[in-house]
């Protein structure tokens, strides 16, 4: 018997075929600009709802204060006694505009102006009990309306919404700060609104 000069070779296994991508996998990939447009549209739609809620809450005291005047009261409520220059800076207006708003609020009995006990040359602004009651009233109405909307969401949707809104505000350069929320910066009320209103 003649030996086979060629050694016996094992057949090579066929390569495993690559699995075909699942049809839904493409839907999970970011869509780039189209995705940004979709999110932007959703945020704008939600903002219109929140502005309506804020407008309805302010309507409960519309006979007492204007929108920018309430914003001044809300800032005082959030930060306590403050100097006029500090309030003007927080509102994004010049001190003379803040003074005009404050004068009207003092006449209405919602705010008061007092000397700083540590520096008699400084004037401190403060809410009166009536001013605090007004801010609390508007805040309570807004809180009830938003809570009613949130209650219609499932627990999973609520959790997702908290994460999404937190990421959104942080991306906009406004990280959440304990004690500073939408009561300090009422929804839909920009510095431009205050400047153009003139108090």
PDB file of N, CA and C in Angstrom, residues 81-146:
ATOM      1  N   UNK A  81     -35.909  89.705  52.337  1.00  0.00           N
ATOM      2  CA  UNK A  81     -35.549  91.118  52.254  1.00  0.00           C
ATOM      3  C   UNK A  81     -34.376  91.307  51.288  1.00  0.00           C
ATOM      4  N   UNK A  82     -34.466  92.349  50.494  1.00  0.00           N
ATOM      5  CA  UNK A  82     -33.418  92.569  49.496  1.00  0.00           C
ATOM      6  C   UNK A  82     -33.308  94.038  49.170  1.00  0.00           C
ATOM      7  N   UNK A  83     -32.132  94.429  48.672  1.00  0.00           N
ATOM      8  CA  UNK A  83     -31.931  95.797  48.224  1.00  0.00           C
ATOM      9  C   UNK A  83     -32.525  95.970  46.835  1.00  0.00           C
ATOM     10  N   UNK A  84     -32.858  97.212  46.520  1.00  0.00           N
ATOM     11  CA  UNK A  84     -33.470  97.492  45.230  1.00  0.00           C
ATOM     12  C   UNK A  84     -32.565  97.049  44.081  1.00  0.00           C
ATOM     13  N   UNK A  85     -31.275  97.319  44.190  1.00  0.00           N
ATOM     14  CA  UNK A  85     -30.355  96.969  43.106  1.00  0.00           C
ATOM     15  C   UNK A  85     -30.314  95.462  42.894  1.00  0.00           C
ATOM     16  N   UNK A  86     -30.440  94.678  43.974  1.00  0.00           N
ATOM     17  CA  UNK A  86     -30.434  93.217  43.853  1.00  0.00           C
ATOM     18  C   UNK A  86     -31.706  92.722  43.177  1.00  0.00           C
ATOM     19  N   UNK A  87     -32.844  93.306  43.550  1.00  0.00           N
ATOM     20  CA  UNK A  87     -34.105  92.920  42.930  1.00  0.00           C
ATOM     21  C   UNK A  87     -34.079  93.251  41.437  1.00  0.00           C
ATOM     22  N   UNK A  88     -33.583  94.446  41.102  1.00  0.00           N
ATOM     23  CA  UNK A  88     -33.510  94.848  39.697  1.00  0.00           C
ATOM     24  C   UNK A  88     -32.633  93.879  38.906  1.00  0.00           C
ATOM     25  N   UNK A  89     -31.540  93.442  39.510  1.00  0.00           N
ATOM     26  CA  UNK A  89     -30.645  92.513  38.818  1.00  0.00           C
ATOM     27  C   UNK A  89     -31.323  91.172  38.595  1.00  0.00           C
ATOM     28  N   UNK A  90     -32.038  90.688  39.581  1.00  0.00           N
ATOM     29  CA  UNK A  90     -32.728  89.405  39.438  1.00  0.00           C
ATOM     30  C   UNK A  90     -33.832  89.470  38.391  1.00  0.00           C
ATOM     31  N   UNK A  91     -34.467  90.616  38.289  1.00  0.00           N
ATOM     32  CA  UNK A  91     -35.534  90.785  37.302  1.00  0.00           C
ATOM     33  C   UNK A  91     -34.997  91.109  35.915  1.00  0.00           C
ATOM     34  N   UNK A  92     -33.737  91.526  35.845  1.00  0.00           N
ATOM     35  CA  UNK A  92     -33.162  91.901  34.561  1.00  0.00           C
ATOM     36  C   UNK A  92     -33.625  93.253  34.076  1.00  0.00           C
ATOM     37  N   UNK A  93     -33.914  94.164  35.011  1.00  0.00           N
ATOM     38  CA  UNK A  93     -34.355  95.508  34.642  1.00  0.00           C
ATOM     39  C   UNK A  93     -33.440  96.523  35.324  1.00  0.00           C
ATOM     40  N   UNK A  94     -33.556  97.795  34.928  1.00  0.00           N
ATOM     41  CA  UNK A  94     -32.758  98.807  35.608  1.00  0.00           C
ATOM     42  C   UNK A  94     -33.457  99.208  36.911  1.00  0.00           C
ATOM     43  N   UNK A  95     -32.718  99.755  37.867  1.00  0.00           N
ATOM     44  CA  UNK A  95     -33.296 100.081  39.168  1.00  0.00           C
ATOM     45  C   UNK A  95     -34.488 101.033  39.097  1.00  0.00           C
ATOM     46  N   UNK A  96     -34.497 101.969  38.154  1.00  0.00           N
ATOM     47  CA  UNK A  96     -35.621 102.906  38.074  1.00  0.00           C
ATOM     48  C   UNK A  96     -36.918 102.182  37.708  1.00  0.00           C
ATOM     49  N   UNK A  97     -36.829 101.178  36.833  1.00  0.00           N
ATOM     50  CA  UNK A  97     -38.011 100.390  36.484  1.00  0.00           C
ATOM     51  C   UNK A  97     -38.494  99.590  37.688  1.00  0.00           C
ATOM     52  N   UNK A  98     -37.557  98.974  38.408  1.00  0.00           N
ATOM     53  CA  UNK A  98     -37.921  98.224  39.602  1.00  0.00           C
ATOM     54  C   UNK A  98     -38.546  99.146  40.645  1.00  0.00           C
ATOM     55  N   UNK A  99     -38.034 100.374  40.741  1.00  0.00           N
ATOM     56  CA  UNK A  99     -38.580 101.318  41.710  1.00  0.00           C
ATOM     57  C   UNK A  99     -40.021 101.682  41.378  1.00  0.00           C
ATOM     58  N   UNK A 100     -40.315 101.878  40.097  1.00  0.00           N
ATOM     59  CA  UNK A 100     -41.690 102.209  39.708  1.00  0.00           C
ATOM     60  C   UNK A 100     -42.649 101.073  40.056  1.00  0.00           C
ATOM     61  N   UNK A 101     -42.225  99.846  39.785  1.00  0.00           N
ATOM     62  CA  UNK A 101     -43.058  98.704  40.147  1.00  0.00           C
ATOM     63  C   UNK A 101     -43.252  98.641  41.650  1.00  0.00           C
ATOM     64  N   UNK A 102     -42.158  98.854  42.375  1.00  0.00           N
ATOM     65  CA  UNK A 102     -42.223  98.767  43.825  1.00  0.00           C
ATOM     66  C   UNK A 102     -43.141  99.841  44.399  1.00  0.00           C
ATOM     67  N   UNK A 103     -43.084 101.056  43.875  1.00  0.00           N
ATOM     68  CA  UNK A 103     -43.932 102.132  44.374  1.00  0.00           C
ATOM     69  C   UNK A 103     -45.405 101.750  44.287  1.00  0.00           C
ATOM     70  N   UNK A 104     -45.787 101.124  43.170  1.00  0.00           N
ATOM     71  CA  UNK A 104     -47.184 100.716  43.004  1.00  0.00           C
ATOM     72  C   UNK A 104     -47.556  99.610  43.985  1.00  0.00           C
ATOM     73  N   UNK A 105     -46.617  98.706  44.239  1.00  0.00           N
ATOM     74  CA  UNK A 105     -46.879  97.617  45.173  1.00  0.00           C
ATOM     75  C   UNK A 105     -46.983  98.132  46.609  1.00  0.00           C
ATOM     76  N   UNK A 106     -46.207  99.158  46.931  1.00  0.00           N
ATOM     77  CA  UNK A 106     -46.282  99.765  48.265  1.00  0.00           C
ATOM     78  C   UNK A 106     -47.633 100.438  48.459  1.00  0.00           C
ATOM     79  N   UNK A 107     -48.082 101.167  47.441  1.00  0.00           N
ATOM     80  CA  UNK A 107     -49.391 101.823  47.514  1.00  0.00           C
ATOM     81  C   UNK A 107     -50.496 100.785  47.691  1.00  0.00           C
ATOM     82  N   UNK A 108     -50.332  99.620  47.043  1.00  0.00           N
ATOM     83  CA  UNK A 108     -51.336  98.559  47.139  1.00  0.00           C
ATOM     84  C   UNK A 108     -51.237  97.781  48.445  1.00  0.00           C
ATOM     85  N   UNK A 109     -50.222  98.083  49.258  1.00  0.00           N
ATOM     86  CA  UNK A 109     -50.076  97.399  50.532  1.00  0.00           C
ATOM     87  C   UNK A 109     -49.470  96.014  50.435  1.00  0.00           C
ATOM     88  N   UNK A 110     -48.791  95.720  49.315  1.00  0.00           N
ATOM     89  CA  UNK A 110     -48.231  94.391  49.096  1.00  0.00           C
ATOM     90  C   UNK A 110     -46.740  94.307  49.397  1.00  0.00           C
ATOM     91  N   UNK A 111     -46.074  95.429  49.479  1.00  0.00           N
ATOM     92  CA  UNK A 111     -44.637  95.468  49.773  1.00  0.00           C
ATOM     93  C   UNK A 111     -44.359  96.698  50.616  1.00  0.00           C
ATOM     94  N   UNK A 112     -43.191  96.694  51.227  1.00  0.00           N
ATOM     95  CA  UNK A 112     -42.805  97.824  52.065  1.00  0.00           C
ATOM     96  C   UNK A 112     -41.328  98.119  51.871  1.00  0.00           C
ATOM     97  N   UNK A 113     -40.947  99.344  52.166  1.00  0.00           N
ATOM     98  CA  UNK A 113     -39.565  99.793  52.047  1.00  0.00           C
ATOM     99  C   UNK A 113     -39.100 100.218  53.425  1.00  0.00           C
ATOM    100  N   UNK A 114     -37.985  99.653  53.900  1.00  0.00           N
ATOM    101  CA  UNK A 114     -37.477  99.959  55.229  1.00  0.00           C
ATOM    102  C   UNK A 114     -35.974 100.167  55.181  1.00  0.00           C
ATOM    103  N   UNK A 115     -35.463 100.920  56.163  1.00  0.00           N
ATOM    104  CA  UNK A 115     -34.025 101.137  56.250  1.00  0.00           C
ATOM    105  C   UNK A 115     -33.337  99.875  56.734  1.00  0.00           C
ATOM    106  N   UNK A 116     -32.153  99.629  56.180  1.00  0.00           N
ATOM    107  CA  UNK A 116     -31.360  98.494  56.615  1.00  0.00           C
ATOM    108  C   UNK A 116     -30.774  98.796  57.986  1.00  0.00           C
ATOM    109  N   UNK A 117     -31.108  98.009  59.015  1.00  0.00           N
ATOM    110  CA  UNK A 117     -30.590  98.295  60.357  1.00  0.00           C
ATOM    111  C   UNK A 117     -29.063  98.251  60.435  1.00  0.00           C
ATOM    112  N   UNK A 118     -28.432  97.524  59.516  1.00  0.00           N
ATOM    113  CA  UNK A 118     -26.971  97.437  59.511  1.00  0.00           C
ATOM    114  C   UNK A 118     -26.329  98.585  58.739  1.00  0.00           C
ATOM    115  N   UNK A 119     -27.110  99.256  57.909  1.00  0.00           N
ATOM    116  CA  UNK A 119     -26.595 100.370  57.111  1.00  0.00           C
ATOM    117  C   UNK A 119     -27.764 101.293  56.790  1.00  0.00           C
ATOM    118  N   UNK A 120     -27.892 102.376  57.533  1.00  0.00           N
ATOM    119  CA  UNK A 120     -29.054 103.251  57.401  1.00  0.00           C
ATOM    120  C   UNK A 120     -29.161 103.894  56.027  1.00  0.00           C
ATOM    121  N   UNK A 121     -28.088 103.909  55.276  1.00  0.00           N
ATOM    122  CA  UNK A 121     -28.131 104.506  53.942  1.00  0.00           C
ATOM    123  C   UNK A 121     -28.756 103.566  52.914  1.00  0.00           C
ATOM    124  N   UNK A 122     -28.928 102.300  53.293  1.00  0.00           N
ATOM    125  CA  UNK A 122     -29.519 101.317  52.381  1.00  0.00           C
ATOM    126  C   UNK A 122     -30.992 101.104  52.698  1.00  0.00           C
ATOM    127  N   UNK A 123     -31.754 100.878  51.643  1.00  0.00           N
ATOM    128  CA  UNK A 123     -33.179 100.593  51.789  1.00  0.00           C
ATOM    129  C   UNK A 123     -33.434  99.134  51.449  1.00  0.00           C
ATOM    130  N   UNK A 124     -34.147  98.452  52.319  1.00  0.00           N
ATOM    131  CA  UNK A 124     -34.473  97.047  52.106  1.00  0.00           C
ATOM    132  C   UNK A 124     -35.940  96.917  51.721  1.00  0.00           C
ATOM    133  N   UNK A 125     -36.205  96.011  50.795  1.00  0.00           N
ATOM    134  CA  UNK A 125     -37.565  95.755  50.337  1.00  0.00           C
ATOM    135  C   UNK A 125     -38.079  94.481  50.989  1.00  0.00           C
ATOM    136  N   UNK A 126     -39.370  94.493  51.294  1.00  0.00           N
ATOM    137  CA  UNK A 126     -39.940  93.347  52.004  1.00  0.00           C
ATOM    138  C   UNK A 126     -41.400  93.179  51.616  1.00  0.00           C
ATOM    139  N   UNK A 127     -41.840  91.921  51.579  1.00  0.00           N
ATOM    140  CA  UNK A 127     -43.262  91.657  51.373  1.00  0.00           C
ATOM    141  C   UNK A 127     -44.043  91.963  52.633  1.00  0.00           C
ATOM    142  N   UNK A 128     -45.228  92.477  52.477  1.00  0.00           N
ATOM    143  CA  UNK A 128     -46.148  92.590  53.604  1.00  0.00           C
ATOM    144  C   UNK A 128     -46.884  91.255  53.732  1.00  0.00           C
ATOM    145  N   UNK A 129     -47.575  91.033  54.834  1.00  0.00           N
ATOM    146  CA  UNK A 129     -48.375  89.801  54.936  1.00  0.00           C
ATOM    147  C   UNK A 129     -49.373  89.659  53.786  1.00  0.00           C
ATOM    148  N   UNK A 130     -49.943  90.778  53.337  1.00  0.00           N
ATOM    149  CA  UNK A 130     -50.872  90.732  52.213  1.00  0.00           C
ATOM    150  C   UNK A 130     -50.152  90.299  50.924  1.00  0.00           C
ATOM    151  N   UNK A 131     -48.910  90.791  50.752  1.00  0.00           N
ATOM    152  CA  UNK A 131     -48.146  90.404  49.582  1.00  0.00           C
ATOM    153  C   UNK A 131     -47.802  88.926  49.595  1.00  0.00           C
ATOM    154  N   UNK A 132     -47.457  88.421  50.766  1.00  0.00           N
ATOM    155  CA  UNK A 132     -47.147  86.997  50.890  1.00  0.00           C
ATOM    156  C   UNK A 132     -48.382  86.155  50.595  1.00  0.00           C
ATOM    157  N   UNK A 133     -49.524  86.584  51.087  1.00  0.00           N
ATOM    158  CA  UNK A 133     -50.763  85.847  50.837  1.00  0.00           C
ATOM    159  C   UNK A 133     -51.079  85.792  49.352  1.00  0.00           C
ATOM    160  N   UNK A 134     -50.859  86.912  48.653  1.00  0.00           N
ATOM    161  CA  UNK A 134     -51.136  86.951  47.222  1.00  0.00           C
ATOM    162  C   UNK A 134     -50.237  85.978  46.462  1.00  0.00           C
ATOM    163  N   UNK A 135     -48.940  85.987  46.777  1.00  0.00           N
ATOM    164  CA  UNK A 135     -48.004  85.081  46.104  1.00  0.00           C
ATOM    165  C   UNK A 135     -48.383  83.630  46.386  1.00  0.00           C
ATOM    166  N   UNK A 136     -48.711  83.336  47.639  1.00  0.00           N
ATOM    167  CA  UNK A 136     -49.081  81.964  47.995  1.00  0.00           C
ATOM    168  C   UNK A 136     -50.351  81.531  47.263  1.00  0.00           C
ATOM    169  N   UNK A 137     -51.276  82.464  47.094  1.00  0.00           N
ATOM    170  CA  UNK A 137     -52.533  82.139  46.415  1.00  0.00           C
ATOM    171  C   UNK A 137     -52.297  81.764  44.956  1.00  0.00           C
ATOM    172  N   UNK A 138     -51.507  82.567  44.263  1.00  0.00           N
ATOM    173  CA  UNK A 138     -51.218  82.285  42.854  1.00  0.00           C
ATOM    174  C   UNK A 138     -50.419  80.990  42.732  1.00  0.00           C
ATOM    175  N   UNK A 139     -49.448  80.809  43.612  1.00  0.00           N
ATOM    176  CA  UNK A 139     -48.615  79.607  43.573  1.00  0.00           C
ATOM    177  C   UNK A 139     -49.451  78.354  43.797  1.00  0.00           C
ATOM    178  N   UNK A 140     -50.399  78.430  44.722  1.00  0.00           N
ATOM    179  CA  UNK A 140     -51.240  77.267  45.021  1.00  0.00           C
ATOM    180  C   UNK A 140     -52.103  76.884  43.822  1.00  0.00           C
ATOM    181  N   UNK A 141     -52.652  77.885  43.138  1.00  0.00           N
ATOM    182  CA  UNK A 141     -53.475  77.601  41.960  1.00  0.00           C
ATOM    183  C   UNK A 141     -52.639  76.927  40.884  1.00  0.00           C
ATOM    184  N   UNK A 142     -51.455  77.463  40.628  1.00  0.00           N
ATOM    185  CA  UNK A 142     -50.579  76.885  39.604  1.00  0.00           C
ATOM    186  C   UNK A 142     -50.163  75.472  39.989  1.00  0.00           C
ATOM    187  N   UNK A 143     -49.857  75.268  41.255  1.00  0.00           N
ATOM    188  CA  UNK A 143     -49.438  73.941  41.717  1.00  0.00           C
ATOM    189  C   UNK A 143     -50.565  72.927  41.541  1.00  0.00           C
ATOM    190  N   UNK A 144     -51.788  73.316  41.868  1.00  0.00           N
ATOM    191  CA  UNK A 144     -52.918  72.392  41.721  1.00  0.00           C
ATOM    192  C   UNK A 144     -53.134  72.008  40.268  1.00  0.00           C
ATOM    193  N   UNK A 145     -53.061  72.982  39.368  1.00  0.00           N
ATOM    194  CA  UNK A 145     -53.297  72.700  37.955  1.00  0.00           C
ATOM    195  C   UNK A 145     -52.228  71.774  37.376  1.00  0.00           C
ATOM    196  N   UNK A 146     -50.973  72.039  37.713  1.00  0.00           N
ATOM    197  CA  UNK A 146     -49.898  71.191  37.192  1.00  0.00           C
ATOM    198  C   UNK A 146     -49.973  69.797  37.807  1.00  0.00           C
TER     199      UNK A 146
END
